[in-house]
Amino acid sequence: LTLNRPRQRNSLNRELLENLRSELEEASKSPNHIRAVVIQAEGPVFSSGHDLKELMNVDEEGQMEIFEICSDVMQLLPCIPQPTICAVKGLATAAGCQLVAACDLVVGNPMSLYSTPGATSIGLFCHTPAVPLARSIGVKRALDMLYTGRTVTAQEALSYGLISRIAGNPQVEAAKIARQISAQSSCAIQPGKKVFYQQTETSGLGESYNIATKAMIENMQTMDVKRGVEAFLQKKEIPTWKHE
């Protein structure tokens, strides 16, 4: 999926957000055919965040609708069965940084930059970008970015856990990761994603282990696991996964 508003610095207007939501919803209906989703952007800026001109030219109800669509997109990213991979060139700011933080994996180029400068640049705190940002990098680092609006470099973002890798061509690297994921058993990857988020969002360590243990047992009943373990024990090559 490509953000294609380079002249507007790929700002997330209502139309773009609706298209993203629609594409993610469609992908979620085809887990056997679509095994990974890559989000990238045209132009030198990944995304400058919400389209402020659009937001200021609608009433409060219209603003609410746009933010609700945006929230739908951000919640779909960790919830659809397929791993989501973000390829970032250039600047990802405000809701653009939110999009980055909401994806499962992120590849940034060495010159990529990340910020949530709403409070310091226009007097609008980045409340919604803070939701996935805090979950990605923790409270102290998130608040540092939110309070000061400072720009985080690719190396800092990597050390924070905001991005997963740095690559000279993040789109090529993201496509490579997508192919690697797609080659694995969907019986492992897709429940693995779902359970990962379930057990990290729960409040208790014991409940996390209960969720994870149940998932391990369910995964072990699949034919892919049975064939995979058999090949491993017999020192044979990894079998071709049947996704069943």
Coordinates of C-alpha atoms in Angstrom, one line a residue:
L1 CA 0.0 0.0 0.0
T2 CA 1.5 3.3 -1.1
L3 CA 0.7 6.8 0.3
N4 CA 0.6 8.8 -2.9
R5 CA 0.2 12.5 -2.1
P6 CA 3.8 13.6 -2.4
R7 CA 2.9 17.2 -3.2
Q8 CA 1.0 17.3 0.1
R9 CA 3.8 15.6 1.9
N10 CA 1.6 12.5 2.1
S11 CA -0.7 14.2 4.6
L12 CA -3.4 11.8 5.8
N13 CA -6.6 13.4 4.5
R14 CA -10.0 11.7 4.8
E15 CA -9.9 10.1 1.4
L16 CA -6.5 8.6 2.0
L17 CA -7.5 7.3 5.4
E18 CA -10.7 5.8 4.0
N19 CA -8.7 4.1 1.3
L20 CA -6.2 2.7 3.8
R21 CA -9.1 1.4 6.0
S22 CA -10.8 -0.2 3.0
E23 CA -7.6 -1.9 1.8
L24 CA -6.7 -3.2 5.3
E25 CA -10.3 -4.6 5.8
E26 CA -10.1 -6.3 2.4
A27 CA -6.7 -7.8 3.3
S28 CA -8.1 -9.2 6.5
K29 CA -10.6 -11.2 4.6
S30 CA -8.0 -12.9 2.5
P31 CA -5.4 -14.3 5.0
N32 CA -4.7 -17.3 2.8
H33 CA -3.8 -15.2 -0.2
I34 CA -2.3 -12.1 1.4
R35 CA 0.4 -13.1 3.9
A36 CA 1.9 -9.7 4.7
V37 CA 1.1 -6.0 4.1
V38 CA 3.7 -3.4 3.3
I39 CA 3.0 0.4 3.7
Q40 CA 5.3 2.8 1.9
A41 CA 5.1 6.3 0.5
E42 CA 5.9 8.2 -2.7
G43 CA 8.2 11.2 -2.5
P44 CA 10.8 12.4 0.0
V45 CA 8.5 12.6 3.0
F46 CA 6.8 9.5 4.4
S47 CA 3.9 11.4 6.0
S48 CA 3.6 14.8 7.6
G49 CA 0.5 13.7 9.6
H50 CA -3.1 14.9 9.3
D51 CA -4.1 17.3 6.5
L52 CA -4.5 20.4 8.7
K53 CA -6.2 22.4 5.9
E54 CA -8.9 19.8 5.7
L55 CA -9.3 19.6 9.4
M56 CA -9.7 23.3 9.8
N57 CA -12.3 23.5 7.0
V58 CA -14.8 21.1 8.5
D59 CA -16.9 21.5 11.7
E60 CA -16.4 19.6 14.9
E61 CA -18.5 16.6 13.6
G62 CA -16.4 16.4 10.5
Q63 CA -13.2 16.5 12.6
M64 CA -14.5 13.7 14.8
E65 CA -15.3 11.6 11.7
I66 CA -11.8 12.0 10.3
F67 CA -10.1 11.1 13.6
E68 CA -12.4 8.1 14.0
I69 CA -11.4 6.9 10.5
C70 CA -7.8 7.4 11.5
S71 CA -8.3 5.4 14.7
D72 CA -9.9 2.6 12.7
V73 CA -6.8 2.4 10.5
M74 CA -4.4 2.4 13.5
Q75 CA -6.3 -0.3 15.2
L76 CA -6.6 -2.5 12.1
L77 CA -2.8 -2.5 11.7
P78 CA -2.1 -4.7 14.7
C79 CA -5.5 -6.6 14.4
I80 CA -5.5 -7.9 10.9
P81 CA -4.1 -11.4 10.6
Q82 CA -1.2 -10.4 8.4
P83 CA 2.0 -8.9 9.7
T84 CA 2.2 -5.2 8.7
I85 CA 5.5 -3.7 7.6
C86 CA 6.2 0.0 7.3
A87 CA 8.9 1.3 4.9
V88 CA 10.0 4.8 5.8
K89 CA 12.0 7.3 3.8
G90 CA 12.3 10.8 5.1
L91 CA 10.1 12.4 7.7
A92 CA 7.3 10.7 9.6
T93 CA 5.6 13.3 11.9
A94 CA 2.5 13.5 14.0
A95 CA -0.1 11.0 12.6
G96 CA 2.6 9.9 10.2
C97 CA 4.7 8.8 13.2
Q98 CA 1.5 7.2 14.6
L99 CA 1.2 5.1 11.4
V100 CA 4.8 4.0 11.9
A101 CA 4.3 3.1 15.6
A102 CA 1.1 1.2 14.8
C103 CA 2.8 -1.2 12.3
D104 CA 4.3 -4.5 13.5
L105 CA 7.6 -4.0 11.8
V106 CA 9.3 -0.8 10.5
V107 CA 12.3 -0.4 8.2
G108 CA 13.7 3.2 8.0
N109 CA 16.4 4.5 5.8
P110 CA 19.5 6.1 7.6
M111 CA 18.1 9.6 7.0
S112 CA 14.6 8.9 8.2
L113 CA 13.3 11.2 11.0
Y114 CA 10.4 10.8 13.5
S115 CA 8.6 13.4 15.6
T116 CA 5.3 14.3 17.3
P117 CA 5.6 18.1 17.4
G118 CA 1.9 19.0 17.6
A119 CA 2.1 20.7 21.0
T120 CA 5.2 22.8 20.2
S121 CA 4.4 23.7 16.5
I122 CA 0.6 24.3 16.4
G123 CA -0.6 24.0 20.0
L124 CA -2.3 20.7 19.4
F125 CA -1.0 17.8 21.6
C126 CA -0.5 14.6 19.6
H127 CA -3.1 12.7 21.8
T128 CA -3.9 10.0 19.2
P129 CA -0.3 9.4 18.0
A130 CA 0.6 8.9 21.7
V131 CA -1.5 5.8 21.8
P132 CA 0.8 3.5 19.7
L133 CA 3.9 5.6 20.4
A134 CA 3.8 4.9 24.2
R135 CA 3.2 1.2 23.5
S136 CA 6.2 1.1 21.1
I137 CA 8.8 3.0 23.0
G138 CA 7.6 3.4 26.6
V139 CA 6.2 6.3 28.6
K140 CA 9.4 8.3 29.3
R141 CA 10.6 8.4 25.7
A142 CA 7.2 8.9 24.3
L143 CA 6.5 11.9 26.6
D144 CA 10.0 13.3 25.7
M145 CA 8.9 13.4 22.1
L146 CA 5.4 14.6 22.8
Y147 CA 6.3 17.4 25.3
T148 CA 9.3 18.8 23.4
G149 CA 8.4 17.9 19.8
R150 CA 12.1 17.0 19.2
T151 CA 13.0 15.0 16.1
V152 CA 14.3 11.5 16.6
T153 CA 16.9 10.2 14.2
A154 CA 16.9 6.7 12.6
Q155 CA 19.5 5.4 15.0
E156 CA 17.7 6.8 18.0
A157 CA 14.4 5.3 16.7
L158 CA 16.1 2.0 16.3
S159 CA 17.4 2.1 19.9
Y160 CA 14.0 3.2 21.2
G161 CA 12.2 0.3 19.4
L162 CA 10.2 2.6 17.2
I163 CA 11.7 1.0 14.1
S164 CA 13.0 -2.5 13.6
R165 CA 15.8 -2.1 11.1
I166 CA 17.7 0.5 9.1
A167 CA 18.3 -0.1 5.4
G168 CA 19.5 2.0 2.5
N169 CA 16.4 1.2 0.6
P170 CA 13.6 0.5 3.1
Q171 CA 11.1 -0.4 0.4
V172 CA 13.3 -3.2 -0.9
E173 CA 14.1 -4.4 2.6
A174 CA 10.4 -4.3 3.6
A175 CA 9.5 -6.4 0.5
K176 CA 12.3 -8.9 1.4
I177 CA 10.9 -9.2 4.9
A178 CA 7.4 -9.7 3.5
R179 CA 8.6 -12.5 1.3
Q180 CA 10.3 -14.2 4.2
I181 CA 7.2 -14.0 6.3
S182 CA 5.0 -15.2 3.4
A183 CA 7.2 -18.3 3.0
Q184 CA 6.4 -19.4 6.6
S185 CA 3.4 -21.4 7.7
S186 CA 0.4 -19.1 8.1
C187 CA -0.7 -21.5 10.9
A188 CA 2.2 -20.2 12.9
I189 CA 2.6 -16.5 11.8
Q190 CA -1.1 -15.4 11.9
P191 CA -2.1 -16.8 15.3
G192 CA 1.4 -15.8 16.5
K193 CA 0.6 -12.2 15.7
K194 CA -2.8 -12.3 17.3
V195 CA -1.6 -14.0 20.5
F196 CA 1.4 -11.7 20.8
Y197 CA -0.8 -8.7 21.1
Q198 CA -3.3 -10.4 23.3
Q199 CA -0.7 -11.5 25.9
T200 CA 1.1 -8.1 25.8
E201 CA -2.1 -6.2 26.4
T202 CA -3.3 -8.2 29.3
S203 CA -2.5 -6.9 32.8
G204 CA -1.3 -10.1 34.5
L205 CA 1.8 -12.2 33.9
G206 CA -0.1 -15.4 34.7
E207 CA -2.9 -14.5 32.3
S208 CA -0.3 -13.9 29.6
Y209 CA 1.2 -17.3 30.1
N210 CA -2.3 -18.9 30.1
I211 CA -3.0 -17.2 26.7
A212 CA 0.4 -18.2 25.3
T213 CA 0.2 -21.8 26.6
K214 CA -3.2 -22.4 25.0
A215 CA -1.9 -21.0 21.7
M216 CA 1.1 -23.3 21.8
I217 CA -1.1 -26.3 22.2
E218 CA -3.5 -25.3 19.5
N219 CA -0.6 -24.6 17.1
M220 CA 0.9 -28.0 17.8
Q221 CA -2.3 -29.7 16.5
T222 CA -1.7 -28.4 13.0
M223 CA -0.4 -30.6 10.2
D224 CA 2.3 -28.1 9.5
V225 CA 3.8 -28.5 13.0
K226 CA 3.5 -32.3 12.8
R227 CA 5.3 -32.4 9.5
G228 CA 7.8 -29.7 10.6
V229 CA 8.8 -31.6 13.8
E230 CA 9.0 -34.9 12.0
A231 CA 11.4 -33.3 9.4
F232 CA 13.5 -31.7 12.2
L233 CA 13.8 -34.9 14.2
Q234 CA 14.8 -36.8 11.1
K235 CA 17.2 -34.1 10.1
K236 CA 15.4 -33.5 6.8
E237 CA 14.9 -30.3 5.0
I238 CA 12.1 -28.0 6.1
P239 CA 8.9 -29.2 4.4
T240 CA 6.8 -27.1 2.1
W241 CA 4.1 -25.6 4.3
K242 CA 0.5 -26.5 3.6
H243 CA -0.9 -23.8 5.8
E244 CA -3.1 -26.4 7.6

